[in-house]
PDB file of C-alpha atoms in Angstrom:
ATOM      1  CA  MET H   1     -85.726  42.887-144.430  1.00 62.00           C
ATOM      2  CA  SER H   2     -84.487  44.796-141.367  1.00 81.00           C
ATOM      3  CA  PHE H   3     -82.808  43.052-138.436  1.00 91.00           C
ATOM      4  CA  ALA H   4     -82.547  44.107-134.806  1.00 95.00           C
ATOM      5  CA  HIS H   5     -80.231  42.581-132.223  1.00 97.00           C
ATOM      6  CA  LEU H   6     -82.230  41.298-129.237  1.00 98.00           C
ATOM      7  CA  ARG H   7     -79.403  39.832-127.142  1.00 96.00           C
ATOM      8  CA  LEU H   8     -76.498  42.172-126.433  1.00 97.00           C
ATOM      9  CA  HIS H   9     -74.228  42.667-123.427  1.00 96.00           C
ATOM     10  CA  THR H  10     -72.633  46.063-122.863  1.00 96.00           C
ATOM     11  CA  GLU H  11     -69.745  47.066-120.616  1.00 92.00           C
ATOM     12  CA  PHE H  12     -72.220  46.838-117.722  1.00 94.00           C
ATOM     13  CA  SER H  13     -72.040  43.050-118.028  1.00 91.00           C
ATOM     14  CA  ILE H  14     -68.640  43.068-116.410  1.00 85.00           C
ATOM     15  CA  ASN H  15     -68.069  39.346-116.876  1.00 85.00           C
ATOM     16  CA  ASP H  16     -68.051  39.387-120.688  1.00 81.00           C
ATOM     17  CA  GLY H  17     -69.338  42.616-122.289  1.00 88.00           C
ATOM     18  CA  LEU H  18     -67.195  45.195-124.092  1.00 90.00           C
ATOM     19  CA  VAL H  19     -69.827  47.201-125.981  1.00 95.00           C
ATOM     20  CA  THR H  20     -70.165  50.881-125.064  1.00 95.00           C
ATOM     21  CA  ILE H  21     -73.325  52.829-125.845  1.00 97.00           C
ATOM     22  CA  LYS H  22     -72.119  55.614-128.158  1.00 96.00           C
ATOM     23  CA  PRO H  23     -70.108  53.390-130.533  1.00 96.00           C
ATOM     24  CA  LEU H  24     -73.000  50.901-130.552  1.00 97.00           C
ATOM     25  CA  LEU H  25     -75.520  53.511-131.654  1.00 97.00           C
ATOM     26  CA  SER H  26     -73.122  54.867-134.253  1.00 97.00           C
ATOM     27  CA  ARG H  27     -72.628  51.374-135.692  1.00 96.00           C
ATOM     28  CA  LEU H  28     -76.380  50.801-135.810  1.00 96.00           C
ATOM     29  CA  GLN H  29     -76.826  54.020-137.769  1.00 96.00           C
ATOM     30  CA  ASP H  30     -74.097  52.972-140.209  1.00 96.00           C
ATOM     31  CA  LEU H  31     -75.846  49.614-140.709  1.00 94.00           C
ATOM     32  CA  SER H  32     -79.332  51.187-140.940  1.00 95.00           C
ATOM     33  CA  MET H  33     -80.599  49.007-138.114  1.00 96.00           C
ATOM     34  CA  PRO H  34     -83.844  50.494-136.758  1.00 96.00           C
ATOM     35  CA  ALA H  35     -83.769  49.123-133.206  1.00 97.00           C
ATOM     36  CA  VAL H  36     -81.676  47.278-130.638  1.00 98.00           C
ATOM     37  CA  ALA H  37     -82.110  45.658-127.246  1.00 98.00           C
ATOM     38  CA  ILE H  38     -79.490  45.727-124.533  1.00 98.00           C
ATOM     39  CA  THR H  39     -79.799  42.694-122.291  1.00 98.00           C
ATOM     40  CA  ASP H  40     -77.067  42.927-119.700  1.00 97.00           C
ATOM     41  CA  LEU H  41     -76.663  40.056-117.282  1.00 94.00           C
ATOM     42  CA  ALA H  42     -78.915  40.547-114.246  1.00 93.00           C
ATOM     43  CA  ASN H  43     -78.763  44.352-114.348  1.00 94.00           C
ATOM     44  CA  MET H  44     -80.187  47.438-116.050  1.00 95.00           C
ATOM     45  CA  PHE H  45     -77.407  49.869-115.157  1.00 95.00           C
ATOM     46  CA  GLY H  46     -77.014  51.155-118.718  1.00 96.00           C
ATOM     47  CA  LEU H  47     -80.700  51.817-119.354  1.00 96.00           C
ATOM     48  CA  ILE H  48     -80.826  55.606-118.897  1.00 95.00           C
ATOM     49  CA  LYS H  49     -77.716  56.246-120.999  1.00 96.00           C
ATOM     50  CA  PHE H  50     -78.962  53.786-123.617  1.00 97.00           C
ATOM     51  CA  TYR H  51     -82.465  55.250-123.805  1.00 97.00           C
ATOM     52  CA  SER H  52     -81.263  58.845-123.995  1.00 97.00           C
ATOM     53  CA  GLY H  53     -78.674  58.091-126.665  1.00 97.00           C
ATOM     54  CA  SER H  54     -81.114  56.025-128.717  1.00 97.00           C
ATOM     55  CA  MET H  55     -83.678  58.806-128.795  1.00 96.00           C
ATOM     56  CA  LYS H  56     -81.069  61.256-130.070  1.00 96.00           C
ATOM     57  CA  SER H  57     -79.830  58.760-132.674  1.00 95.00           C
ATOM     58  CA  GLY H  58     -83.229  57.796-134.048  1.00 96.00           C
ATOM     59  CA  ILE H  59     -82.811  54.195-132.881  1.00 97.00           C
ATOM     60  CA  LYS H  60     -85.706  52.421-131.156  1.00 97.00           C
ATOM     61  CA  PRO H  61     -84.450  51.276-127.730  1.00 98.00           C
ATOM     62  CA  ILE H  62     -85.679  47.959-126.374  1.00 98.00           C
ATOM     63  CA  CYS H  63     -85.171  47.470-122.669  1.00 97.00           C
ATOM     64  CA  GLY H  64     -84.263  43.979-121.578  1.00 98.00           C
ATOM     65  CA  CYS H  65     -82.204  41.742-119.352  1.00 98.00           C
ATOM     66  CA  ASP H  66     -80.393  38.414-119.519  1.00 97.00           C
ATOM     67  CA  VAL H  67     -81.228  36.400-116.406  1.00 96.00           C
ATOM     68  CA  LEU H  68     -80.200  33.112-114.845  1.00 93.00           C
ATOM     69  CA  ILE H  69     -83.036  30.737-113.978  1.00 91.00           C
ATOM     70  CA  SER H  70     -82.927  28.245-111.124  1.00 83.00           C
ATOM     71  CA  ASP H  71     -85.143  25.176-111.305  1.00 74.00           C
ATOM     72  CA  GLU H  72     -85.006  21.388-111.482  1.00 71.00           C
ATOM     73  CA  ALA H  73     -82.930  21.598-114.682  1.00 64.00           C
ATOM     74  CA  GLY H  74     -80.182  23.489-112.876  1.00 77.00           C
ATOM     75  CA  GLN H  75     -78.986  26.943-113.884  1.00 84.00           C
ATOM     76  CA  THR H  76     -80.308  28.014-117.297  1.00 91.00           C
ATOM     77  CA  ARG H  77     -80.693  31.292-119.211  1.00 92.00           C
ATOM     78  CA  LEU H  78     -83.588  33.478-120.352  1.00 96.00           C
ATOM     79  CA  VAL H  79     -83.837  36.889-121.990  1.00 98.00           C
ATOM     80  CA  LEU H  80     -86.638  39.207-120.887  1.00 98.00           C
ATOM     81  CA  LEU H  81     -87.717  42.146-123.060  1.00 99.00           C
ATOM     82  CA  VAL H  82     -90.073  44.964-122.081  1.00 98.00           C
ATOM     83  CA  LYS H  83     -93.089  45.520-124.317  1.00 97.00           C
ATOM     84  CA  ASN H  84     -95.017  48.135-122.289  1.00 98.00           C
ATOM     85  CA  HIS H  85     -94.987  50.190-119.096  1.00 98.00           C
ATOM     86  CA  GLN H  86     -96.246  47.322-116.953  1.00 98.00           C
ATOM     87  CA  GLY H  87     -93.468  45.170-118.339  1.00 98.00           C
ATOM     88  CA  TYR H  88     -90.898  47.787-117.340  1.00 98.00           C
ATOM     89  CA  LEU H  89     -92.292  47.892-113.810  1.00 98.00           C
ATOM     90  CA  ASN H  90     -92.245  44.109-113.567  1.00 98.00           C
ATOM     91  CA  LEU H  91     -88.707  43.780-114.929  1.00 98.00           C
ATOM     92  CA  THR H  92     -87.361  46.351-112.481  1.00 97.00           C
ATOM     93  CA  ARG H  93     -89.180  44.517-109.680  1.00 96.00           C
ATOM     94  CA  LEU H  94     -87.702  41.165-110.723  1.00 96.00           C
ATOM     95  CA  ILE H  95     -84.163  42.549-110.935  1.00 95.00           C
ATOM     96  CA  SER H  96     -84.490  44.379-107.613  1.00 93.00           C
ATOM     97  CA  ASP H  97     -85.740  41.211-105.930  1.00 90.00           C
ATOM     98  CA  LEU H  98     -82.754  39.310-107.337  1.00 88.00           C
ATOM     99  CA  TYR H  99     -80.363  41.306-105.197  1.00 85.00           C
ATOM    100  CA  THR H 100     -82.487  41.782-102.085  1.00 84.00           C
ATOM    101  CA  GLU H 101     -83.559  38.134-101.839  1.00 77.00           C
ATOM    102  CA  ASN H 102     -80.308  36.538-103.048  1.00 71.00           C
ATOM    103  CA  PRO H 103     -77.383  38.358-101.395  1.00 62.00           C
ATOM    104  CA  SER H 104     -74.609  36.250-102.918  1.00 63.00           C
ATOM    105  CA  HIS H 105     -71.233  37.047-104.456  1.00 63.00           C
ATOM    106  CA  GLY H 106     -72.074  35.486-107.818  1.00 70.00           C
ATOM    107  CA  VAL H 107     -74.771  36.375-110.332  1.00 78.00           C
ATOM    108  CA  PRO H 108     -78.108  35.813-108.556  1.00 86.00           C
ATOM    109  CA  GLU H 109     -80.748  33.511-110.013  1.00 89.00           C
ATOM    110  CA  ILE H 110     -84.461  34.037-110.448  1.00 91.00           C
ATOM    111  CA  SER H 111     -87.115  31.388-109.872  1.00 89.00           C
ATOM    112  CA  LYS H 112     -89.913  30.455-112.237  1.00 90.00           C
ATOM    113  CA  LYS H 113     -92.321  31.223-109.400  1.00 90.00           C
ATOM    114  CA  ASN H 114     -91.224  34.865-109.336  1.00 92.00           C
ATOM    115  CA  LEU H 115     -91.321  35.041-113.124  1.00 95.00           C
ATOM    116  CA  ALA H 116     -94.888  33.763-113.146  1.00 95.00           C
ATOM    117  CA  GLU H 117     -95.906  36.452-110.656  1.00 96.00           C
ATOM    118  CA  PHE H 118     -94.357  39.326-112.607  1.00 98.00           C
ATOM    119  CA  SER H 119     -94.568  38.216-116.245  1.00 98.00           C
ATOM    120  CA  GLU H 120     -97.191  40.666-117.481  1.00 98.00           C
ATOM    121  CA  GLY H 121     -95.873  43.038-120.133  1.00 98.00           C
ATOM    122  CA  LEU H 122     -92.724  41.004-120.763  1.00 99.00           C
ATOM    123  CA  ILE H 123     -91.524  39.003-123.751  1.00 99.00           C
ATOM    124  CA  ALA H 124     -89.374  35.962-122.996  1.00 98.00           C
ATOM    125  CA  ILE H 125     -86.737  34.529-125.353  1.00 98.00           C
ATOM    126  CA  SER H 126     -85.796  30.983-124.471  1.00 96.00           C
ATOM    127  CA  GLY H 127     -82.011  31.119-124.098  1.00 94.00           C
ATOM    128  CA  ALA H 128     -81.123  28.851-127.048  1.00 95.00           C
ATOM    129  CA  GLN H 129     -78.744  26.012-126.077  1.00 93.00           C
ATOM    130  CA  HIS H 130     -78.348  27.410-122.564  1.00 91.00           C
ATOM    131  CA  SER H 131     -82.059  27.121-121.779  1.00 94.00           C
ATOM    132  CA  ASP H 132     -83.834  24.260-120.068  1.00 95.00           C
ATOM    133  CA  ILE H 133     -85.507  23.492-123.389  1.00 96.00           C
ATOM    134  CA  GLY H 134     -82.163  23.492-125.183  1.00 96.00           C
ATOM    135  CA  THR H 135     -80.608  21.213-122.580  1.00 94.00           C
ATOM    136  CA  ALA H 136     -83.478  18.744-122.942  1.00 96.00           C
ATOM    137  CA  LEU H 137     -83.336  18.787-126.739  1.00 97.00           C
ATOM    138  CA  LEU H 138     -79.593  18.151-126.856  1.00 96.00           C
ATOM    139  CA  ALA H 139     -80.068  15.251-124.437  1.00 96.00           C
ATOM    140  CA  GLY H 140     -82.646  13.740-126.787  1.00 97.00           C
ATOM    141  CA  GLU H 141     -85.464  14.330-124.282  1.00 97.00           C
ATOM    142  CA  GLU H 142     -88.091  15.623-126.712  1.00 96.00           C
ATOM    143  CA  ALA H 143     -91.046  14.914-124.419  1.00 97.00           C
ATOM    144  CA  GLN H 144     -89.411  16.844-121.596  1.00 96.00           C
ATOM    145  CA  ALA H 145     -88.618  19.740-123.937  1.00 97.00           C
ATOM    146  CA  ARG H 146     -92.257  19.853-125.031  1.00 98.00           C
ATOM    147  CA  GLU H 147     -93.401  19.871-121.392  1.00 97.00           C
ATOM    148  CA  LEU H 148     -90.986  22.681-120.516  1.00 96.00           C
ATOM    149  CA  LEU H 149     -92.151  24.708-123.502  1.00 98.00           C
ATOM    150  CA  GLY H 150     -95.744  24.298-122.340  1.00 97.00           C
ATOM    151  CA  ARG H 151     -94.855  25.662-118.899  1.00 96.00           C
ATOM    152  CA  TRP H 152     -93.093  28.677-120.373  1.00 97.00           C
ATOM    153  CA  CYS H 153     -96.043  29.411-122.649  1.00 98.00           C
ATOM    154  CA  GLU H 154     -98.305  29.373-119.593  1.00 97.00           C
ATOM    155  CA  ILE H 155     -96.070  31.902-117.824  1.00 97.00           C
ATOM    156  CA  PHE H 156     -95.729  34.104-120.924  1.00 98.00           C
ATOM    157  CA  PRO H 157     -98.919  33.553-122.968  1.00 97.00           C
ATOM    158  CA  ASP H 158     -98.404  34.679-126.590  1.00 96.00           C
ATOM    159  CA  SER H 159     -95.067  36.192-125.535  1.00 98.00           C
ATOM    160  CA  PHE H 160     -92.612  33.285-125.481  1.00 98.00           C
ATOM    161  CA  TYR H 161     -90.151  32.644-128.311  1.00 99.00           C
ATOM    162  CA  ILE H 162     -87.778  29.760-128.959  1.00 98.00           C
ATOM    163  CA  GLU H 163     -84.352  31.252-129.609  1.00 98.00           C
ATOM    164  CA  LEU H 164     -82.153  30.179-132.515  1.00 97.00           C
ATOM    165  CA  GLN H 165     -78.458  31.070-132.698  1.00 95.00           C
ATOM    166  CA  ARG H 166     -75.708  30.234-135.151  1.00 92.00           C
ATOM    167  CA  VAL H 167     -72.488  31.601-133.627  1.00 88.00           C
ATOM    168  CA  GLY H 168     -70.132  28.631-133.890  1.00 85.00           C
ATOM    169  CA  ARG H 169     -70.822  26.740-130.665  1.00 86.00           C
ATOM    170  CA  ASN H 170     -70.578  22.984-130.343  1.00 88.00           C
ATOM    171  CA  PHE H 171     -73.756  21.042-131.200  1.00 92.00           C
ATOM    172  CA  GLU H 172     -75.341  24.219-132.550  1.00 94.00           C
ATOM    173  CA  GLU H 173     -76.839  22.652-135.670  1.00 96.00           C
ATOM    174  CA  ASP H 174     -78.228  19.738-133.659  1.00 97.00           C
ATOM    175  CA  TYR H 175     -79.962  22.210-131.375  1.00 96.00           C
ATOM    176  CA  ILE H 176     -81.334  24.320-134.236  1.00 97.00           C
ATOM    177  CA  ASP H 177     -82.797  21.303-136.039  1.00 98.00           C
ATOM    178  CA  ALA H 178     -84.467  20.032-132.867  1.00 98.00           C
ATOM    179  CA  ALA H 179     -85.681  23.480-131.780  1.00 98.00           C
ATOM    180  CA  VAL H 180     -87.259  24.271-135.150  1.00 98.00           C
ATOM    181  CA  ALA H 181     -89.011  20.895-135.157  1.00 98.00           C
ATOM    182  CA  LEU H 182     -90.315  21.493-131.616  1.00 98.00           C
ATOM    183  CA  ALA H 183     -91.506  24.999-132.438  1.00 98.00           C
ATOM    184  CA  SER H 184     -93.311  23.768-135.536  1.00 98.00           C
ATOM    185  CA  ALA H 185     -94.981  20.908-133.681  1.00 97.00           C
ATOM    186  CA  CYS H 186     -96.152  23.141-130.822  1.00 97.00           C
ATOM    187  CA  GLY H 187     -96.990  26.280-132.797  1.00 97.00           C
ATOM    188  CA  CYS H 188     -94.443  28.373-130.913  1.00 98.00           C
ATOM    189  CA  PRO H 189     -92.767  31.292-132.715  1.00 98.00           C
ATOM    190  CA  VAL H 190     -88.997  31.364-133.124  1.00 98.00           C
ATOM    191  CA  VAL H 191     -86.575  34.282-133.117  1.00 98.00           C
ATOM    192  CA  ALA H 192     -83.035  34.439-134.497  1.00 96.00           C
ATOM    193  CA  THR H 193     -80.479  36.238-132.342  1.00 97.00           C
ATOM    194  CA  ASN H 194     -76.767  36.798-132.138  1.00 94.00           C
ATOM    195  CA  ASP H 195     -74.852  36.773-128.846  1.00 92.00           C
ATOM    196  CA  VAL H 196     -73.248  40.207-129.059  1.00 94.00           C
ATOM    197  CA  ARG H 197     -70.406  40.959-126.645  1.00 89.00           C
ATOM    198  CA  PHE H 198     -68.210  43.301-128.732  1.00 81.00           C
ATOM    199  CA  LEU H 199     -68.483  45.344-131.932  1.00 91.00           C
ATOM    200  CA  ASP H 200     -65.295  44.544-133.849  1.00 88.00           C
ATOM    201  CA  ARG H 201     -63.568  41.271-134.697  1.00 84.00           C
ATOM    202  CA  ASP H 202     -60.321  42.647-133.252  1.00 83.00           C
ATOM    203  CA  ASP H 203     -61.986  42.894-129.823  1.00 74.00           C
ATOM    204  CA  PHE H 204     -62.385  39.126-129.489  1.00 72.00           C
ATOM    205  CA  GLU H 205     -59.133  38.608-127.589  1.00 72.00           C
ATOM    206  CA  ALA H 206     -59.975  41.392-125.128  1.00 69.00           C
ATOM    207  CA  HIS H 207     -63.357  39.730-124.632  1.00 68.00           C
ATOM    208  CA  GLU H 208     -61.642  36.398-123.937  1.00 68.00           C
ATOM    209  CA  VAL H 209     -59.372  38.070-121.383  1.00 63.00           C
ATOM    210  CA  ARG H 210     -62.378  39.564-119.614  1.00 66.00           C
ATOM    211  CA  VAL H 211     -64.157  36.213-119.512  1.00 62.00           C
ATOM    212  CA  CYS H 212     -61.038  34.522-118.120  1.00 61.00           C
ATOM    213  CA  ILE H 213     -60.606  37.154-115.418  1.00 62.00           C
ATOM    214  CA  ASN H 214     -64.222  36.663-114.372  1.00 61.00           C
ATOM    215  CA  GLY H 215     -63.823  32.888-114.307  1.00 60.00           C
ATOM    216  CA  GLY H 216     -60.437  32.898-112.585  1.00 65.00           C
ATOM    217  CA  ARG H 217     -58.744  31.119-115.494  1.00 68.00           C
ATOM    218  CA  SER H 218     -55.850  31.829-117.841  1.00 66.00           C
ATOM    219  CA  LEU H 219     -56.129  32.146-121.613  1.00 64.00           C
ATOM    220  CA  ASP H 220     -54.009  29.046-122.186  1.00 61.00           C
ATOM    221  CA  ASP H 221     -56.064  26.846-119.844  1.00 63.00           C
ATOM    222  CA  PRO H 222     -57.302  23.956-122.039  1.00 64.00           C
ATOM    223  CA  ARG H 223     -60.122  23.225-119.579  1.00 63.00           C
ATOM    224  CA  ARG H 224     -61.741  26.643-119.656  1.00 62.00           C
ATOM    225  CA  PRO H 225     -65.290  26.828-121.071  1.00 64.00           C
ATOM    226  CA  ARG H 226     -65.525  28.265-124.576  1.00 60.00           C
ATOM    227  CA  ASP H 227     -69.255  28.691-124.999  1.00 60.00           C
TER     228      ASP H 227
END
Protein backbone atom coordinates (compact mmCIF):
# COMPACT_ATOMS: atom_id res chain seq x y z
CA MET A 1 0.00 0.00 0.00
CA SER A 2 1.43 3.39 -1.02
CA PHE A 3 1.60 6.32 1.39
CA ALA A 4 1.68 10.05 0.68
CA HIS A 5 2.57 12.75 3.19
CA LEU A 6 -0.27 15.28 3.47
CA ARG A 7 1.17 17.58 6.15
CA LEU A 8 4.65 18.92 5.46
CA HIS A 9 6.34 22.25 6.17
CA THR A 10 9.19 23.38 3.93
CA GLU A 11 11.78 26.10 4.46
CA PHE A 12 9.02 28.58 3.59
CA SER A 13 7.50 27.91 7.01
CA ILE A 14 10.20 29.97 8.63
CA ASN A 15 9.08 29.20 12.17
CA ASP A 16 9.77 25.46 12.04
CA GLY A 17 10.40 24.04 8.54
CA LEU A 18 13.75 22.83 7.21
CA VAL A 19 12.69 20.82 4.15
CA THR A 20 13.92 22.06 0.77
CA ILE A 21 12.18 21.06 -2.45
CA LYS A 22 14.91 19.24 -4.42
CA PRO A 23 16.05 16.95 -1.58
CA LEU A 24 12.39 16.27 -0.73
CA LEU A 25 11.57 15.11 -4.25
CA SER A 26 14.73 13.02 -4.40
CA ARG A 27 13.81 11.31 -1.12
CA LEU A 28 10.30 10.61 -2.38
CA GLN A 29 11.71 8.96 -5.48
CA ASP A 30 14.03 6.82 -3.35
CA LEU A 31 11.06 5.74 -1.22
CA SER A 32 8.77 5.19 -4.24
CA MET A 33 6.19 7.57 -2.83
CA PRO A 34 3.80 8.61 -5.62
CA ALA A 35 2.63 11.98 -4.27
CA VAL A 36 3.18 14.60 -1.59
CA ALA A 37 1.48 17.71 -0.26
CA ILE A 38 3.34 20.75 0.98
CA THR A 39 1.30 22.60 3.58
CA ASP A 40 3.35 25.56 4.72
CA LEU A 41 1.97 27.69 7.52
CA ALA A 42 -0.29 30.42 6.12
CA ASN A 43 1.60 30.74 2.82
CA MET A 44 2.06 29.19 -0.62
CA PHE A 45 5.44 30.71 -1.44
CA GLY A 46 6.98 27.39 -2.49
CA LEU A 47 4.17 26.33 -4.82
CA ILE A 48 5.71 27.16 -8.21
CA LYS A 49 9.08 25.59 -7.39
CA PHE A 50 7.32 22.58 -5.87
CA TYR A 51 4.96 22.06 -8.81
CA SER A 52 7.68 22.42 -11.43
CA GLY A 53 10.06 20.07 -9.63
CA SER A 54 7.34 17.49 -9.00
CA MET A 55 6.38 17.35 -12.66
CA LYS A 56 9.99 16.72 -13.64
CA SER A 57 10.38 14.06 -10.93
CA GLY A 58 7.21 12.14 -11.71
CA ILE A 59 5.73 12.96 -8.30
CA LYS A 60 2.10 14.08 -8.03
CA PRO A 61 2.09 17.50 -6.34
CA ILE A 62 -0.73 18.32 -3.94
CA CYS A 63 -1.15 21.99 -3.17
CA GLY A 64 -2.14 22.82 0.37
CA CYS A 65 -1.74 25.06 3.38
CA ASP A 66 -1.65 24.80 7.16
CA VAL A 67 -3.83 27.54 8.64
CA LEU A 68 -4.70 28.87 12.07
CA ILE A 69 -8.41 29.09 12.86
CA SER A 70 -9.94 31.65 15.20
CA ASP A 71 -13.25 30.84 16.87
CA GLU A 72 -14.83 30.29 20.27
CA ALA A 73 -12.37 27.45 20.97
CA GLY A 74 -9.42 29.80 20.63
CA GLN A 75 -6.62 29.34 18.11
CA THR A 76 -6.70 25.91 16.45
CA ARG A 77 -5.22 24.31 13.32
CA LEU A 78 -6.55 23.02 10.00
CA VAL A 79 -4.93 21.73 6.83
CA LEU A 80 -6.51 22.67 3.50
CA LEU A 81 -5.73 20.69 0.34
CA VAL A 82 -6.67 21.63 -3.23
CA LYS A 83 -8.67 19.07 -5.19
CA ASN A 84 -9.51 21.07 -8.35
CA HIS A 85 -9.09 24.44 -10.06
CA GLN A 86 -11.86 26.07 -8.05
CA GLY A 87 -10.18 24.87 -4.89
CA TYR A 88 -6.92 26.48 -5.97
CA LEU A 89 -8.69 29.77 -6.61
CA ASN A 90 -10.42 29.62 -3.24
CA LEU A 91 -7.24 28.74 -1.34
CA THR A 92 -5.31 31.60 -2.91
CA ARG A 93 -8.22 33.92 -2.06
CA LEU A 94 -8.28 32.74 1.56
CA ILE A 95 -4.52 33.17 1.99
CA SER A 96 -4.54 36.59 0.31
CA ASP A 97 -7.37 37.74 2.58
CA LEU A 98 -5.39 36.57 5.61
CA TYR A 99 -2.75 39.21 5.03
CA THR A 100 -4.92 42.03 3.70
CA GLU A 101 -7.57 41.75 6.43
CA ASN A 102 -5.25 40.84 9.33
CA PRO A 103 -2.15 43.06 9.14
CA SER A 104 -0.43 41.72 12.25
CA HIS A 105 3.15 40.76 13.08
CA GLY A 106 2.27 37.16 13.97
CA VAL A 107 0.76 34.41 11.85
CA PRO A 108 -2.72 35.64 10.84
CA GLU A 109 -5.82 33.60 11.60
CA ILE A 110 -8.75 32.71 9.38
CA SER A 111 -12.38 32.63 10.50
CA LYS A 112 -14.84 29.82 9.95
CA LYS A 113 -17.08 32.36 8.23
CA ASN A 114 -14.47 32.96 5.52
CA LEU A 115 -13.83 29.23 5.21
CA ALA A 116 -17.52 28.59 4.67
CA GLU A 117 -17.61 31.18 1.89
CA PHE A 118 -14.61 29.77 0.02
CA SER A 119 -14.68 26.05 0.80
CA GLU A 120 -15.64 24.72 -2.63
CA GLY A 121 -12.95 22.54 -4.18
CA LEU A 122 -11.02 22.14 -0.93
CA ILE A 123 -10.37 19.16 1.31
CA ALA A 124 -10.02 19.88 5.03
CA ILE A 125 -7.96 17.77 7.46
CA SER A 126 -8.91 18.40 11.06
CA GLY A 127 -5.61 19.30 12.72
CA ALA A 128 -5.36 16.28 15.05
CA GLN A 129 -4.75 17.27 18.70
CA HIS A 130 -4.37 20.93 17.75
CA SER A 131 -7.87 21.16 16.29
CA ASP A 132 -11.02 22.30 18.04
CA ILE A 133 -12.26 18.72 17.84
CA GLY A 134 -9.04 17.41 19.35
CA THR A 135 -9.17 19.95 22.17
CA ALA A 136 -12.74 18.94 23.00
CA LEU A 137 -11.94 15.22 22.92
CA LEU A 138 -8.95 15.56 25.23
CA ALA A 139 -11.10 17.57 27.63
CA GLY A 140 -13.64 14.74 27.70
CA GLU A 141 -16.26 16.88 25.93
CA GLU A 142 -17.54 14.26 23.49
CA ALA A 143 -20.84 16.03 22.80
CA GLN A 144 -19.01 19.24 21.94
CA ALA A 145 -16.60 17.35 19.68
CA ARG A 146 -19.54 15.78 17.85
CA GLU A 147 -21.15 19.21 17.41
CA LEU A 148 -17.91 20.70 16.08
CA LEU A 149 -17.49 17.81 13.66
CA GLY A 150 -21.01 18.42 12.37
CA ARG A 151 -20.20 22.07 11.68
CA TRP A 152 -17.04 21.18 9.80
CA CYS A 153 -18.89 18.61 7.71
CA GLU A 154 -21.40 21.30 6.77
CA ILE A 155 -18.60 23.62 5.63
CA PHE A 156 -16.77 20.85 3.76
CA PRO A 157 -19.45 18.33 2.69
CA ASP A 158 -17.87 14.96 1.83
CA SER A 159 -14.45 16.61 2.09
CA PHE A 160 -13.64 16.70 5.81
CA TYR A 161 -11.30 14.19 7.44
CA ILE A 162 -10.43 13.57 11.08
CA GLU A 163 -6.65 13.56 11.35
CA LEU A 164 -4.72 10.89 13.24
CA GLN A 165 -1.06 11.32 14.17
CA ARG A 166 1.38 9.19 16.13
CA VAL A 167 4.56 11.28 16.47
CA GLY A 168 5.30 11.04 20.19
CA ARG A 169 3.28 13.92 21.63
CA ASN A 170 1.73 13.88 25.07
CA PHE A 171 -1.79 12.39 25.28
CA GLU A 172 -1.49 11.17 21.69
CA GLU A 173 -2.98 7.73 22.28
CA ASP A 174 -5.87 9.21 24.27
CA TYR A 175 -6.64 11.48 21.34
CA ILE A 176 -6.39 8.70 18.75
CA ASP A 177 -8.73 6.40 20.68
CA ALA A 178 -11.31 9.16 21.11
CA ALA A 179 -10.99 10.43 17.53
CA VAL A 180 -11.43 6.97 16.00
CA ALA A 181 -14.50 6.37 18.16
CA LEU A 182 -15.97 9.74 17.12
CA ALA A 183 -15.27 9.13 13.44
CA SER A 184 -16.87 5.70 13.60
CA ALA A 185 -19.95 7.00 15.40
CA CYS A 186 -20.45 9.89 12.96
CA GLY A 187 -19.41 8.16 9.74
CA CYS A 188 -16.55 10.58 9.13
CA PRO A 189 -13.45 9.35 7.29
CA VAL A 190 -10.05 9.47 8.97
CA VAL A 191 -6.61 10.12 7.53
CA ALA A 192 -3.21 9.27 9.01
CA THR A 193 -0.52 11.93 8.67
CA ASN A 194 2.94 12.70 9.92
CA ASP A 195 4.04 16.21 10.93
CA VAL A 196 7.04 16.58 8.64
CA ARG A 197 9.45 19.43 9.38
CA PHE A 198 12.80 17.92 8.27
CA LEU A 199 14.04 14.95 6.25
CA ASP A 200 16.78 13.42 8.39
CA ARG A 201 16.94 12.48 12.07
CA ASP A 202 20.16 14.49 12.41
CA ASP A 203 18.23 17.67 11.51
CA PHE A 204 16.10 17.54 14.66
CA GLU A 205 18.38 19.81 16.70
CA ALA A 206 18.50 22.41 13.91
CA HIS A 207 14.70 22.26 13.82
CA GLU A 208 14.56 22.83 17.58
CA VAL A 209 16.87 25.83 17.24
CA ARG A 210 14.62 27.31 14.56
CA VAL A 211 11.52 26.82 16.70
CA CYS A 212 13.23 28.44 19.69
CA ILE A 213 14.35 31.44 17.64
CA ASN A 214 10.79 31.92 16.42
CA GLY A 215 9.40 31.64 19.94
CA GLY A 216 12.07 33.81 21.56
CA ARG A 217 13.23 30.99 23.84
CA SER A 218 16.48 29.15 24.50
CA LEU A 219 17.03 25.43 23.98
CA ASP A 220 17.57 24.83 27.70
CA ASP A 221 14.37 26.63 28.75
CA PRO A 222 12.34 23.99 30.66
CA ARG A 223 9.12 25.95 30.06
CA ARG A 224 9.28 26.00 26.28
CA PRO A 225 6.51 24.14 24.41
CA ARG A 226 7.56 20.81 22.93
CA ASP A 227 4.57 19.92 20.80
